[in-house]
Short mmCIF file of C-alpha atoms in Angstrom, two decimals:
data_model
loop_
_atom_site.label_atom_id
_atom_site.label_comp_id
_atom_site.label_asym_id
_atom_site.label_seq_id
_atom_site.Cartn_x
_atom_site.Cartn_y
_atom_site.Cartn_z
CA MET A 13 -0.36 0.07 -0.29
CA ASN A 14 0.91 3.36 -0.86
CA TYR A 15 1.83 5.82 1.64
CA ILE A 16 1.51 10.40 1.95
CA ILE A 17 3.43 10.55 4.93
CA ASN A 18 3.19 14.69 6.16
CA ARG A 19 4.44 16.46 9.86
CA THR A 20 3.45 20.30 9.53
CA GLU A 21 6.08 22.70 9.41
CA GLU A 22 7.89 25.19 12.99
CA GLY A 23 4.59 27.67 13.45
CA LEU A 24 1.55 26.76 10.61
CA THR A 25 -1.74 28.44 11.60
CA ARG A 26 -3.45 28.31 8.66
CA TYR A 27 -3.35 25.00 6.70
CA PRO A 28 -5.62 25.92 3.35
CA MET A 29 -9.26 23.84 2.37
CA HIS A 30 -8.28 20.83 0.24
CA THR A 31 -9.47 17.03 -0.40
CA HIS A 32 -7.53 14.18 -1.09
CA LYS A 33 -8.75 10.59 -2.43
CA ASN A 34 -8.06 8.67 0.44
CA TYR A 35 -8.52 8.71 3.97
CA GLU A 36 -6.29 10.85 5.56
CA ILE A 37 -5.74 10.57 9.62
CA MET A 38 -4.00 13.96 11.49
CA LEU A 39 -2.08 13.58 14.83
CA TYR A 40 -2.37 16.71 16.64
CA LEU A 41 1.62 17.13 18.61
CA GLU A 42 1.60 20.57 19.89
CA GLY A 43 -0.64 23.65 19.48
CA ALA A 44 -4.76 24.34 19.86
CA GLY A 45 -7.28 24.96 17.58
CA TYR A 46 -10.13 24.45 15.15
CA MET A 47 -10.22 21.35 11.81
CA ARG A 48 -12.40 23.31 9.92
CA THR A 49 -14.88 20.86 7.34
CA GLU A 50 -18.22 20.89 4.68
CA VAL A 51 -19.74 18.88 7.71
CA GLY A 52 -18.51 21.31 10.40
CA ASP A 53 -15.64 22.51 12.86
CA PHE A 54 -13.44 19.94 14.15
CA PRO A 55 -11.21 21.38 17.73
CA PHE A 56 -8.40 19.65 18.72
CA ARG A 57 -5.08 19.93 20.53
CA ARG A 58 -1.97 18.71 21.04
CA GLY A 59 -3.25 14.37 21.17
CA THR A 60 -6.61 14.90 18.94
CA VAL A 61 -6.76 12.81 16.26
CA VAL A 62 -9.21 13.60 13.32
CA ILE A 63 -10.28 10.99 10.30
CA VAL A 64 -11.42 11.90 6.62
CA PRO A 65 -13.15 9.89 4.62
CA PRO A 66 -11.84 10.17 0.83
CA ASN A 67 -13.29 13.76 -0.89
CA ILE A 68 -14.13 16.18 2.38
CA LYS A 69 -13.01 19.38 1.79
CA HIS A 70 -10.71 20.09 5.30
CA GLY A 71 -8.48 22.53 6.60
CA SER A 72 -6.62 23.39 10.22
CA VAL A 73 -6.78 27.14 11.70
CA SER A 74 -4.74 28.04 14.32
CA GLU A 75 -4.01 31.23 16.23
CA ASN A 76 -1.00 30.95 17.72
CA GLY A 77 0.18 27.64 15.53
CA PHE A 78 -0.38 23.79 15.01
CA LYS A 79 1.98 21.29 14.33
CA ASN A 80 0.09 17.34 12.91
CA ILE A 81 1.11 13.94 11.52
CA SER A 82 -1.41 13.37 8.61
CA ILE A 83 -0.84 10.19 6.87
CA GLU A 84 -2.79 9.21 3.54
CA GLY A 85 -3.97 5.70 2.34
CA SER A 86 -6.59 3.17 0.88
CA PHE A 87 -7.94 1.74 4.68
CA ASN A 88 -10.68 0.72 2.94
CA GLN A 89 -10.46 -2.55 4.76
CA TYR A 90 -11.03 -0.80 8.36
CA LEU A 91 -12.28 2.25 8.11
CA HIS A 92 -15.47 2.50 6.62
CA MET A 93 -17.06 5.98 8.11
CA ASP A 94 -18.62 9.03 5.97
CA THR A 95 -17.99 11.88 8.02
CA VAL A 96 -14.79 13.03 9.92
CA THR A 97 -14.24 11.39 12.87
CA SER A 98 -12.80 12.88 15.79
CA PHE A 99 -11.28 11.39 19.42
CA GLU A 100 -8.44 11.66 21.74
CA ASP A 101 -6.01 9.40 22.13
CA ASN A 102 -5.11 7.56 25.31
CA ILE A 103 -4.02 8.40 28.45
CA SER A 104 -0.74 7.50 27.48
CA GLN A 105 -0.28 9.26 24.40
CA ASP A 106 0.40 5.43 22.81
CA GLY A 107 -1.00 6.78 18.86
CA MET A 108 0.81 10.34 19.30
CA ALA A 109 4.10 7.53 19.38
CA LEU A 110 2.88 4.95 16.88
CA ALA A 111 2.70 8.17 14.20
CA ARG A 112 5.58 9.19 15.21
CA MET A 113 7.29 5.92 14.41
CA ILE A 114 4.87 6.21 11.44
CA TYR A 115 6.84 9.47 10.01
CA GLU A 116 10.53 8.36 11.24
CA ASN A 117 10.56 5.16 9.33
CA ARG A 118 7.93 7.61 6.12
CA TYR A 119 11.62 6.67 3.90
CA GLY A 120 12.18 2.88 5.41
CA ASN A 121 11.69 -0.47 4.67
CA ALA A 122 7.65 -0.81 2.78
CA ALA A 123 7.16 -3.92 4.85
CA TYR A 124 7.74 -2.56 8.04
CA LEU A 125 6.01 1.05 7.06
CA ASN A 126 2.48 -0.17 6.31
CA ALA A 127 3.49 -3.07 9.14
CA LEU A 128 3.57 0.61 11.29
CA CYS A 129 0.73 2.24 9.15
CA THR A 130 -1.75 -1.33 9.93
CA ALA A 131 -1.08 -1.06 14.03
CA TYR A 132 -1.61 2.21 14.15
CA VAL A 133 -5.04 2.38 12.12
CA CYS A 134 -6.40 -0.89 14.85
CA PHE A 135 -5.11 0.57 18.04
CA LEU A 136 -7.10 3.57 16.53
CA MET A 137 -10.31 1.67 15.42
CA GLN A 138 -10.07 0.21 19.17
CA GLN A 139 -9.91 3.37 20.68
CA LEU A 140 -13.06 4.03 18.94
CA ASP A 141 -14.92 0.41 19.40
CA VAL A 142 -13.95 -0.18 22.93
CA GLU A 143 -16.84 2.19 25.21
CA SER A 144 -15.76 4.58 22.24
CA VAL A 145 -17.83 7.98 24.05
CA ILE A 146 -17.15 7.57 27.42
CA ARG A 147 -13.12 5.86 26.95
CA GLN A 148 -12.84 9.82 25.12
CA ARG A 149 -14.95 11.33 27.39
CA VAL A 150 -12.83 10.02 30.35
CA ASN A 151 -9.64 10.17 28.43
CA ALA A 152 -9.82 13.68 27.88
CA ILE A 153 -10.80 14.76 31.61
CA ALA A 154 -7.97 12.73 32.57
CA PHE A 155 -5.05 14.79 30.08
CA GLU A 156 -6.94 17.48 31.74
CA ILE A 157 -6.29 17.44 35.23
CA SER A 158 -2.69 15.75 34.02
CA GLU A 159 -2.39 19.40 32.49
CA ASN A 160 -3.68 21.59 35.22
CA ALA A 161 -2.82 18.81 38.28
CA LEU A 162 0.00 21.42 39.61
CA ASN A 163 -2.61 24.50 40.37
CA ALA A 164 -3.68 25.02 42.90
CA GLU A 165 -6.86 26.39 40.96
CA ILE A 166 -7.84 23.69 39.49
CA ASP A 167 -11.58 22.85 39.62
CA LEU A 168 -12.52 18.75 38.95
CA ALA A 169 -16.23 19.63 38.81
CA SER A 170 -15.29 22.21 36.42
CA ILE A 171 -13.60 19.54 34.89
CA LEU A 172 -15.81 16.75 34.97
CA SER A 173 -19.25 18.79 33.63
CA LYS A 174 -17.20 19.42 30.08
CA SER A 175 -18.46 15.69 30.05
CA GLY A 176 -21.48 16.19 28.79
CA TYR A 177 -22.49 13.41 31.14
CA ALA A 178 -23.86 13.54 35.08
CA GLU A 179 -21.75 14.02 37.68
CA ASP A 180 -21.91 11.28 39.76
CA TYR A 181 -22.23 9.21 36.64
CA VAL A 182 -18.77 10.68 34.43
CA ARG A 183 -16.80 9.68 38.75
CA ALA A 184 -17.79 6.16 38.56
CA ARG A 185 -17.51 5.47 35.41
CA PHE A 186 -13.52 7.26 35.01
CA LYS A 187 -13.17 5.16 38.35
CA LYS A 188 -13.52 1.89 36.68
CA ILE A 189 -11.91 2.59 33.68
CA THR A 190 -8.77 4.77 35.82
CA GLY A 191 -9.24 2.34 38.70
CA LYS A 192 -8.67 5.72 40.55
CA THR A 193 -11.18 8.29 41.28
CA PRO A 194 -10.91 11.57 39.42
CA ASN A 195 -9.57 12.66 43.14
CA GLU A 196 -7.53 10.19 44.40
CA PHE A 197 -5.70 9.99 39.89
CA LEU A 198 -5.25 14.34 40.63
CA THR A 199 -3.16 13.35 43.99
CA GLU A 200 -1.56 10.78 42.69
CA ILE A 201 -0.09 12.60 39.95
CA ARG A 202 0.85 15.79 42.67
CA ILE A 203 2.26 13.84 45.41
CA ARG A 204 4.29 11.51 43.00
CA HIS A 205 6.05 15.12 41.44
CA ALA A 206 6.38 15.69 45.58
CA CYS A 207 7.98 13.18 46.12
CA PHE A 208 10.08 13.65 42.17
CA LEU A 209 11.04 18.02 44.35
CA ILE A 210 11.78 16.30 46.99
CA ASP A 211 15.08 13.38 45.95
CA ILE A 212 16.15 16.44 43.66
CA TYR A 213 16.53 19.36 46.28
CA LYS A 214 16.97 17.88 49.20
CA VAL A 215 16.17 19.87 52.06
CA GLU A 216 17.76 23.49 49.18
CA LEU A 217 13.81 23.12 49.01
CA SER A 218 11.41 23.57 52.23
CA LEU A 219 8.42 20.86 53.29
CA THR A 220 5.96 23.67 52.55
CA GLU A 221 7.53 25.10 49.36
CA ILE A 222 7.20 21.48 48.10
CA ALA A 223 3.80 21.27 48.59
CA GLU A 224 3.08 24.67 46.99
CA ARG A 225 4.65 23.80 44.13
CA CYS A 226 2.50 21.04 44.04
CA GLY A 227 -0.72 22.41 44.50
CA TYR A 228 -1.36 22.84 48.21
CA THR A 229 -1.14 26.24 50.00
CA ASP A 230 -1.66 23.75 53.06
CA TYR A 231 1.14 21.79 54.57
CA PRO A 232 -0.94 19.52 57.08
CA TYR A 233 -3.62 18.70 53.44
CA PHE A 234 -0.01 17.62 51.77
CA SER A 235 1.53 16.01 54.88
CA LYS A 236 -1.85 13.87 55.28
CA LYS A 237 -2.29 12.77 51.57
CA PHE A 238 1.44 12.24 51.10
CA LYS A 239 0.94 9.99 53.77
CA SER A 240 -2.04 8.18 52.28
CA VAL A 241 -0.27 7.08 48.87
CA MET A 242 3.41 6.47 50.60
CA LYS A 243 2.63 5.04 53.52
CA ILE A 244 4.82 7.81 55.06
CA SER A 245 4.93 11.48 55.42
CA PRO A 246 7.62 13.66 52.89
CA ARG A 247 9.29 14.33 56.08
CA GLU A 248 10.33 10.98 56.33
CA TYR A 249 10.50 10.86 53.01
CA GLN A 250 13.10 13.46 52.47
CA LYS A 251 15.60 11.75 54.93
CA TYR A 252 16.05 8.29 53.51
#
């Protein structure tokens, strides 16, 4: 199978409307904006995947620039869509890793490249197929929590509300999919970062400063959360 594999140039803010005779799969590596299409606009950010069927006009626009990897090919064996589909990469960003591998091997062995592209499409279809909508929403929530975990003003209720589901329902689905509640997910990110800072700075930073850098304005509360994750206090951890 022949593929057309491209990566946009640094700082690109607009890609003109165009069409392809085959499916095109785009994964956004950087930036945020909109994929404009004849069937509507689709927002994108880092980790967004957009699949455009043949002969649909589309183009990207971003105020501050974007970067994506696009792969055009005859994926009819796997893809049976008649409209544009947009979803998010998983929490581990496996799709992004595969897209980068494909781009780096675009001039390499044809059989190996074909195997990579097949694995990529199968991975994307799995993302769509397994509880697709709710999993996309949970992945988006986890991503936003991860991106804002160290912000003391983070508002979990506001993030959860973006899913479009009732808060209790999305909390339950989040725990089923990730194994943690949203609060536990946030706490673990913060405490793992606190451990990293303690390991790096030792006593150069006070534990209060470390707590603040991890999104906690109340040191006793930070200490309590730290112990709930690490089973020892921050001060005990610092001594190791």
